[in-house]
Amino acid sequence: MTDIWEPHAPAPAGGLRPLPVPELALLASGQATARTVADGVVEVTAEGAGEVRIEWRLPCVDATALWTPEPRGTGWLPAAWSAPRRTGLAAGAPIAALIGTGDVALCAFAAERPDVLAGAGVVEETGEFRFWAQAAGRLTVRIDTSRRHFAHCLADLAAWWGEGRTADIPDAARRPAYSTWYAMHQDVTPERVETQAALGKRLGLDVVIVDDGWMTADRTRGYAHCGDWEPVSLPDTAGHVRRVHELGVRYLLWYALPFIGEDSAAFHELGRYALAEVPHLGAIVADPRHPEVRDFLTDRLARAVEEWGMDGLKVDFVDWFSRADAPPAGPGADCASVDEGVERLLAAIRRRITAANPEAMVEHRQPYVSPGLWPYVTMVRATDCPLSPQENRQRTVDLRLAAGPVPVHSDMLMWHPAEPPEQIACHLINVLFAVPQVSVDLAAQSDAQREALAFWLGVFRTHLATLQLGELRPARPDLGYPLVTALGDGTRAVARYAALPVDASGDGWHTLLVANADADPDVRLTGGSGAAAVTVQDARGRIVRQGEVELGGADVIGVPRGGLLTLRRR
C-alpha cells in the first residue's frame, strides 16, 4: 500500500497489519478483529498498549463531498495529508461520510468512543480516499459501505451510539423559542423579557431563553463578570419567572459554564483552579477535575431551577473545556481526565435540576455535539450565524443527521427592521427541520412581519411530528442542501431553496407540503398521479389559490417566495 505523508498525525506503535474485509483495504494496529453486523456494515476493534489505529481506503469514484457535523465541515474533499480532527466529550463527534453522486454514502463511519483523532482525505498518488481513526488503548469503529442514502447510513450510526442511552426529552424542548441575545444582547430587564414573552406567546413561541446580561449591570460584553451568577439585572427573580409562567411560557437561563471572571467574587475562591487563562475574555477556564469547582458550579446553576423556578439552563461554552494543552491534574483533583471531570459536572447539574423539575431542559451548542453528552442535554443549537439563512440551514441539517434523539435548534433568527415578510418566511423555511429560535424585538415588527412569523411558526407546530421526528432526506450536501425532505405520519414535507423539481411520486403520503424559499415561483412536481386538493399560501399565510389538481397533468404550480403549497390526496 502506498505510504502517505502525514505531517500532522503520530504513527501508531508496532505498525499496521491488513485485516481481511471485502471491498475495503483495511489495516489496523495492535490486536484487531473485524465482524460483519449488517449488509455492507463492518465493525472493527483494535486493542493495544498506547495508541491504536484503524485505517481503510476505497476508490474515490463518483465522490462529491465529505460530510462531518462540524460548522462549515461539509462540502469539499480534503487531501489525505490535511490536519486530522480531534474529537472529545466536549468538542465534535467522531463521525463522517464520503458522499457520492445521487446522495449515496460511498463510506460512512463512526467511532464508539468520543475521544479520537481521525483523518480523511484523497490520496493524491492513487486517487483513493483514505479514512483513519486513532485512540489510546482500545478503539471500535463501524464502517458502512452499503451505498444507501447518506442520511440513512448516518441515522444508523447515530442509533448505534444511542444503544443503552435513554434520552428523556420534554415536549417543550421541541417548541419554538424566543431568545433575548440578538434582540437585547446584555440589556435585559424583567420588563423587557416579560413583554417579549407575552408577544411571543401570541405568535407561537412557547419558551423564552434569557441570555447574557442578567448577572451583571455592565453592558460592555466580555466575561469578567461571570462566576457569581447573581441575578443583578433580574430583581425579584422568582416573581419575574412566575409572571412569565402565567403567560404559559417556559423559561431557560444562560450560563457560561467554564468561565470564572476576574471581576467576580468567585475568582478569589476558584482562580487557583485554572485549566487555562483567557486574558482577552477577562476570565479563566475552571478545571472540572477538582470537586471544589464542580460543587461550586453545580450549586450556582441548579439554583436557577431550585430557587427561582426556571424550566432549564442554556449551558454555553462547554467546548472551552476541550484543550489539547491541558496541564496535568493538580493537587486535590479527583480525576486525571478533563473529559471525566466535565462528565461528572454535567451529570451533577442534570441530577440536581431534574430532581427539582423532572421536565427541566438543558441546551448545548455546536460544536459540543458528542453522543457522550446525550444523557445530559435536551436540545442542541446550531452555532452562531446571525442573519445567514443558508448557513443556519446547513448547520441544523448537519446536526439533525448526527444528533440522534436530541432536538436540534436553529441559531437565533434575526433580521433588519426593514426585512420584507417574504424574507422573514425564508429565514424560517431555512430551519424548517429544526426548532426555530427567534431573536428580534417583537414589539417593533409590522403587522405583515408578525403575520409571516405567526404563519410559519404555526406550520412548525402543526407538523412537528414530520418536520422534527420524521425521516430526514437532505439532498446535495455538496451544494449546501438546496432541497430537504422529511417523511413521516403520511406527510411529506419538502423545503425548496433552489429551482429544483419536487418528487410527488409514491403512495406513502396523503399530504405533501412544499415550502418555497426560492425566488422562482414555479414549483415543478414530478412522478405524481391522481387528484389532490391544492392550497397555495403566501409568506403571510394568505390563500392565493385553492381548488383541485390532477397530479399527472399539473406539473407546475405557482408558489410565491416564502409561501407554502399544500396538496392533499382525495
CSV table of N, CA and C in Angstrom, one decimal, residues 397-501:
chain,number,residue,atom,x,y,z
A,397,VAL,N,-29.3,21.1,9.5
A,397,VAL,CA,-29.4,19.8,8.9
A,397,VAL,C,-28.2,18.9,9.3
A,398,ASP,N,-27.0,19.4,9.2
A,398,ASP,CA,-25.9,18.6,9.7
A,398,ASP,C,-26.1,18.0,11.1
A,399,LEU,N,-26.5,18.9,12.0
A,399,LEU,CA,-26.7,18.4,13.4
A,399,LEU,C,-27.8,17.4,13.4
A,400,ARG,N,-28.9,17.6,12.7
A,400,ARG,CA,-30.0,16.6,12.7
A,400,ARG,C,-29.5,15.2,12.3
A,401,LEU,N,-28.5,15.1,11.4
A,401,LEU,CA,-28.0,13.9,10.9
A,401,LEU,C,-27.2,13.1,12.0
A,402,ALA,N,-26.7,13.8,13.0
A,402,ALA,CA,-25.8,13.1,13.9
A,402,ALA,C,-26.3,13.3,15.4
A,403,ALA,N,-27.5,13.9,15.6
A,403,ALA,CA,-27.9,14.2,17.0
A,403,ALA,C,-28.8,13.2,17.6
A,404,GLY,N,-29.1,12.1,16.9
A,404,GLY,CA,-29.9,11.0,17.4
A,404,GLY,C,-31.2,11.5,18.0
A,405,PRO,N,-31.5,11.3,19.3
A,405,PRO,CA,-32.8,11.6,19.9
A,405,PRO,C,-32.8,13.1,20.3
A,406,VAL,N,-31.7,13.8,20.2
A,406,VAL,CA,-31.7,15.2,20.8
A,406,VAL,C,-32.3,16.2,19.8
A,407,PRO,N,-33.3,17.0,20.2
A,407,PRO,CA,-33.8,18.0,19.3
A,407,PRO,C,-32.7,19.0,18.9
A,408,VAL,N,-32.8,19.5,17.7
A,408,VAL,CA,-31.8,20.4,17.1
A,408,VAL,C,-32.5,21.8,17.0
A,409,HIS,N,-31.9,22.8,17.5
A,409,HIS,CA,-32.4,24.2,17.5
A,409,HIS,C,-31.6,25.0,16.5
A,410,SER,N,-32.3,25.9,15.8
A,410,SER,CA,-31.6,26.9,15.0
A,410,SER,C,-30.8,27.9,15.8
A,411,ASP,N,-29.8,28.5,15.1
A,411,ASP,CA,-29.2,29.7,15.7
A,411,ASP,C,-30.4,30.7,15.7
A,412,MET,N,-30.3,31.7,16.6
A,412,MET,CA,-31.4,32.6,16.7
A,412,MET,C,-31.6,33.4,15.4
A,413,LEU,N,-32.9,33.5,15.0
A,413,LEU,CA,-33.2,34.2,13.8
A,413,LEU,C,-33.4,35.7,14.1
A,414,MET,N,-32.7,36.5,13.3
A,414,MET,CA,-32.8,38.0,13.4
A,414,MET,C,-32.8,38.5,12.0
A,415,TRP,N,-33.3,39.8,12.0
A,415,TRP,CA,-33.4,40.4,10.7
A,415,TRP,C,-33.5,42.0,10.9
A,416,HIS,N,-33.1,42.7,9.8
A,416,HIS,CA,-33.2,44.1,9.8
A,416,HIS,C,-34.7,44.6,10.0
A,417,PRO,N,-34.9,45.7,10.6
A,417,PRO,CA,-36.3,46.1,10.7
A,417,PRO,C,-37.1,46.3,9.4
A,418,ALA,N,-36.3,46.5,8.3
A,418,ALA,CA,-37.0,46.7,7.0
A,418,ALA,C,-37.1,45.4,6.3
A,419,GLU,N,-36.8,44.3,6.9
A,419,GLU,CA,-36.9,43.0,6.2
A,419,GLU,C,-38.3,42.7,5.7
A,420,PRO,N,-38.5,42.4,4.4
A,420,PRO,CA,-39.9,42.1,4.0
A,420,PRO,C,-40.4,40.8,4.6
A,421,PRO,N,-41.7,40.6,4.7
A,421,PRO,CA,-42.3,39.4,5.2
A,421,PRO,C,-41.8,38.1,4.4
A,422,GLU,N,-41.6,38.3,3.1
A,422,GLU,CA,-41.2,37.1,2.3
A,422,GLU,C,-39.8,36.6,2.8
A,423,GLN,N,-38.9,37.5,3.1
A,423,GLN,CA,-37.6,37.1,3.6
A,423,GLN,C,-37.7,36.5,5.0
A,424,ILE,N,-38.5,37.1,5.8
A,424,ILE,CA,-38.7,36.5,7.2
A,424,ILE,C,-39.2,35.1,7.0
A,425,ALA,N,-40.1,34.9,6.1
A,425,ALA,CA,-40.6,33.5,5.9
A,425,ALA,C,-39.4,32.6,5.4
A,426,CYS,N,-38.5,33.1,4.6
A,426,CYS,CA,-37.4,32.3,4.1
A,426,CYS,C,-36.4,32.0,5.2
A,427,HIS,N,-36.2,32.9,6.2
A,427,HIS,CA,-35.4,32.6,7.3
A,427,HIS,C,-36.0,31.4,8.1
A,428,LEU,N,-37.3,31.4,8.2
A,428,LEU,CA,-37.9,30.3,8.9
A,428,LEU,C,-37.9,29.0,8.1
A,429,ILE,N,-38.1,29.1,6.8
A,429,ILE,CA,-38.1,27.9,6.0
A,429,ILE,C,-36.7,27.3,6.0
A,430,ASN,N,-35.6,28.1,6.1
A,430,ASN,CA,-34.3,27.6,6.1
A,430,ASN,C,-34.0,26.7,7.3
A,431,VAL,N,-34.7,26.8,8.3
A,431,VAL,CA,-34.6,26.0,9.5
A,431,VAL,C,-35.8,25.2,9.8
A,432,LEU,N,-36.5,24.8,8.7
A,432,LEU,CA,-37.8,24.1,8.8
A,432,LEU,C,-37.7,22.8,9.6
A,433,PHE,N,-36.5,22.2,9.5
A,433,PHE,CA,-36.4,20.8,10.1
A,433,PHE,C,-35.7,20.8,11.4
A,434,ALA,N,-35.7,22.0,12.0
A,434,ALA,CA,-35.2,22.2,13.4
A,434,ALA,C,-36.2,22.9,14.2
A,435,VAL,N,-35.8,23.2,15.4
A,435,VAL,CA,-36.7,24.1,16.3
A,435,VAL,C,-36.3,25.5,16.1
A,436,PRO,N,-37.1,26.4,15.7
A,436,PRO,CA,-36.7,27.8,15.5
A,436,PRO,C,-36.6,28.5,16.8
A,437,GLN,N,-35.5,29.3,16.9
A,437,GLN,CA,-35.4,30.3,17.9
A,437,GLN,C,-35.4,31.7,17.2
A,438,VAL,N,-36.2,32.6,17.8
A,438,VAL,CA,-36.4,33.9,17.2
A,438,VAL,C,-35.8,35.0,18.2
A,439,SER,N,-35.1,36.0,17.6
A,439,SER,CA,-34.4,37.0,18.5
A,439,SER,C,-34.5,38.3,17.8
A,440,VAL,N,-35.7,38.9,17.8
A,440,VAL,CA,-35.9,40.3,17.3
A,440,VAL,C,-36.9,41.0,18.3
A,441,ASP,N,-36.9,42.3,18.3
A,441,ASP,CA,-37.9,43.0,19.1
A,441,ASP,C,-39.3,42.8,18.5
A,442,LEU,N,-40.1,41.9,19.1
A,442,LEU,CA,-41.4,41.6,18.5
A,442,LEU,C,-42.3,42.8,18.5
A,443,ALA,N,-42.1,43.7,19.5
A,443,ALA,CA,-43.0,44.9,19.5
A,443,ALA,C,-42.7,45.9,18.3
A,444,ALA,N,-41.5,45.8,17.7
A,444,ALA,CA,-41.2,46.7,16.6
A,444,ALA,C,-41.6,46.1,15.3
A,445,GLN,N,-42.1,44.9,15.2
A,445,GLN,CA,-42.5,44.3,13.9
A,445,GLN,C,-43.7,44.9,13.4
A,446,SER,N,-43.8,45.0,12.1
A,446,SER,CA,-45.0,45.5,11.4
A,446,SER,C,-46.0,44.3,11.4
A,447,ASP,N,-47.3,44.7,11.1
A,447,ASP,CA,-48.3,43.7,11.0
A,447,ASP,C,-48.0,42.6,10.0
A,448,ALA,N,-47.4,43.0,8.9
A,448,ALA,CA,-47.0,42.0,7.9
A,448,ALA,C,-45.9,41.1,8.3
A,449,GLN,N,-44.9,41.6,9.0
A,449,GLN,CA,-43.9,40.8,9.6
A,449,GLN,C,-44.4,39.8,10.6
A,450,ARG,N,-45.3,40.3,11.5
A,450,ARG,CA,-45.8,39.4,12.5
A,450,ARG,C,-46.7,38.3,11.9
A,451,GLU,N,-47.4,38.6,10.8
A,451,GLU,CA,-48.2,37.6,10.1
A,451,GLU,C,-47.3,36.5,9.6
A,452,ALA,N,-46.2,36.9,8.9
A,452,ALA,CA,-45.3,35.9,8.4
A,452,ALA,C,-44.8,35.0,9.5
A,453,LEU,N,-44.4,35.6,10.6
A,453,LEU,CA,-43.8,34.9,11.7
A,453,LEU,C,-44.9,33.9,12.3
A,454,ALA,N,-46.1,34.4,12.6
A,454,ALA,CA,-47.1,33.6,13.2
A,454,ALA,C,-47.5,32.4,12.2
A,455,PHE,N,-47.6,32.7,10.9
A,455,PHE,CA,-48.0,31.7,10.0
A,455,PHE,C,-47.0,30.5,10.0
A,456,TRP,N,-45.7,30.9,9.9
A,456,TRP,CA,-44.7,29.8,9.8
A,456,TRP,C,-44.5,29.1,11.1
A,457,LEU,N,-44.6,29.8,12.2
A,457,LEU,CA,-44.5,29.1,13.5
A,457,LEU,C,-45.6,28.2,13.6
A,458,GLY,N,-46.8,28.5,13.1
A,458,GLY,CA,-47.9,27.6,13.1
A,458,GLY,C,-47.6,26.3,12.3
A,459,VAL,N,-46.9,26.5,11.2
A,459,VAL,CA,-46.5,25.3,10.4
A,459,VAL,C,-45.6,24.4,11.2
A,460,PHE,N,-44.6,25.0,11.8
A,460,PHE,CA,-43.7,24.2,12.7
A,460,PHE,C,-44.5,23.4,13.7
A,461,ARG,N,-45.4,24.1,14.4
A,461,ARG,CA,-46.1,23.4,15.5
A,461,ARG,C,-47.1,22.3,14.9
A,462,THR,N,-47.8,22.6,13.9
A,462,THR,CA,-48.8,21.7,13.3
A,462,THR,C,-48.1,20.4,12.8
A,463,HIS,N,-47.0,20.6,12.2
A,463,HIS,CA,-46.3,19.4,11.5
A,463,HIS,C,-45.0,19.0,12.2
A,464,LEU,N,-45.0,19.2,13.5
A,464,LEU,CA,-43.8,18.9,14.3
A,464,LEU,C,-43.4,17.4,14.1
A,465,ALA,N,-44.4,16.5,14.2
A,465,ALA,CA,-44.0,15.1,14.1
A,465,ALA,C,-43.3,14.8,12.8
A,466,THR,N,-43.6,15.4,11.7
A,466,THR,CA,-42.9,15.1,10.5
A,466,THR,C,-41.6,15.9,10.4
A,467,LEU,N,-41.7,17.1,10.7
A,467,LEU,CA,-40.5,18.0,10.5
A,467,LEU,C,-39.4,17.6,11.4
A,468,GLN,N,-39.7,17.3,12.7
A,468,GLN,CA,-38.6,17.0,13.6
A,468,GLN,C,-38.3,15.5,13.9
A,469,LEU,N,-39.4,14.7,13.8
A,469,LEU,CA,-39.2,13.3,14.1
A,469,LEU,C,-39.3,12.4,12.9
A,470,GLY,N,-39.6,12.9,11.7
A,470,GLY,CA,-39.7,12.1,10.5
A,470,GLY,C,-38.4,11.7,10.0
A,471,GLU,N,-38.4,10.9,9.0
A,471,GLU,CA,-37.2,10.5,8.3
A,471,GLU,C,-36.6,11.7,7.4
A,472,LEU,N,-35.4,12.1,7.7
A,472,LEU,CA,-34.8,13.3,7.0
A,472,LEU,C,-34.1,12.8,5.8
A,473,ARG,N,-34.4,13.5,4.7
A,473,ARG,CA,-33.7,13.2,3.4
A,473,ARG,C,-33.2,14.5,2.8
A,474,PRO,N,-32.0,15.0,3.2
A,474,PRO,CA,-31.5,16.2,2.6
A,474,PRO,C,-30.8,15.8,1.3
A,475,ALA,N,-30.8,16.7,0.3
A,475,ALA,CA,-30.2,16.4,-1.0
A,475,ALA,C,-29.0,17.3,-1.2
A,476,ARG,N,-28.0,16.8,-1.9
A,476,ARG,CA,-26.9,17.5,-2.4
A,476,ARG,C,-26.1,18.3,-1.3
A,477,PRO,N,-25.5,17.6,-0.4
A,477,PRO,CA,-24.7,18.3,0.6
A,477,PRO,C,-23.6,19.1,0.0
A,478,ASP,N,-23.1,18.7,-1.2
A,478,ASP,CA,-22.0,19.4,-1.8
A,478,ASP,C,-22.5,20.8,-2.3
A,479,LEU,N,-23.8,21.1,-2.3
A,479,LEU,CA,-24.4,22.3,-2.7
A,479,LEU,C,-25.1,23.0,-1.5
A,480,GLY,N,-24.9,22.5,-0.3
A,480,GLY,CA,-25.5,23.2,0.8
A,480,GLY,C,-26.9,22.8,1.0
A,481,TYR,N,-27.4,21.7,0.6
A,481,TYR,CA,-28.7,21.2,0.7
A,481,TYR,C,-29.8,22.1,0.1
A,482,PRO,N,-29.8,22.2,-1.2
A,482,PRO,CA,-30.8,23.0,-1.9
A,482,PRO,C,-32.2,22.5,-1.8
A,483,LEU,N,-32.4,21.2,-1.4
A,483,LEU,CA,-33.7,20.6,-1.3
A,483,LEU,C,-33.6,19.7,-0.1
A,484,VAL,N,-34.6,19.8,0.8
A,484,VAL,CA,-34.6,18.9,2.0
A,484,VAL,C,-36.0,18.3,2.2
A,485,THR,N,-36.1,17.1,2.4
A,485,THR,CA,-37.4,16.4,2.6
A,485,THR,C,-37.4,15.7,3.9
A,486,ALA,N,-38.6,15.7,4.5
A,486,ALA,CA,-38.9,14.8,5.7
A,486,ALA,C,-40.1,14.0,5.5
A,487,LEU,N,-40.1,12.8,5.9
A,487,LEU,CA,-41.2,11.8,5.7
A,487,LEU,C,-41.7,11.3,7.0
A,488,GLY,N,-43.0,11.4,7.2
A,488,GLY,CA,-43.5,10.8,8.5
A,488,GLY,C,-45.0,11.0,8.6
A,489,ASP,N,-45.6,10.0,9.2
A,489,ASP,CA,-47.0,10.0,9.5
A,489,ASP,C,-47.9,10.4,8.3
A,490,GLY,N,-47.6,9.9,7.1
A,490,GLY,CA,-48.4,10.1,5.9
A,490,GLY,C,-48.2,11.5,5.3
A,491,THR,N,-47.2,12.2,5.9
A,491,THR,CA,-47.0,13.6,5.3
A,491,THR,C,-45.5,13.6,4.8
A,492,ARG,N,-45.4,14.2,3.6
A,492,ARG,CA,-44.1,14.5,3.0
A,492,ARG,C,-43.9,16.0,3.0
A,493,ALA,N,-42.9,16.5,3.7
A,493,ALA,CA,-42.6,17.9,3.8
A,493,ALA,C,-41.3,18.2,3.0
A,494,VAL,N,-41.4,19.1,2.1
A,494,VAL,CA,-40.2,19.5,1.2
A,494,VAL,C,-39.9,21.0,1.4
A,495,ALA,N,-38.7,21.3,1.6
A,495,ALA,CA,-38.3,22.7,1.6
A,495,ALA,C,-37.4,22.9,0.4
A,496,ARG,N,-37.8,23.9,-0.4
A,496,ARG,CA,-37.1,24.1,-1.7
A,496,ARG,C,-36.4,25.4,-1.6
A,497,TYR,N,-35.0,25.3,-1.7
A,497,TYR,CA,-34.2,26.5,-1.6
A,497,TYR,C,-33.5,26.9,-2.9
A,498,ALA,N,-33.8,26.2,-4.0
A,498,ALA,CA,-33.4,26.5,-5.3
A,498,ALA,C,-34.4,26.0,-6.3
A,499,ALA,N,-34.3,26.3,-7.5
A,499,ALA,CA,-35.4,26.0,-8.5
A,499,ALA,C,-35.2,24.5,-9.0
A,500,LEU,N,-35.5,23.6,-8.1
A,500,LEU,CA,-35.4,22.2,-8.3
A,500,LEU,C,-36.8,21.6,-8.3
A,501,PRO,N,-36.9,20.5,-9.1
A,501,PRO,CA,-38.2,19.8,-9.1
A,501,PRO,C,-38.5,19.1,-7.7
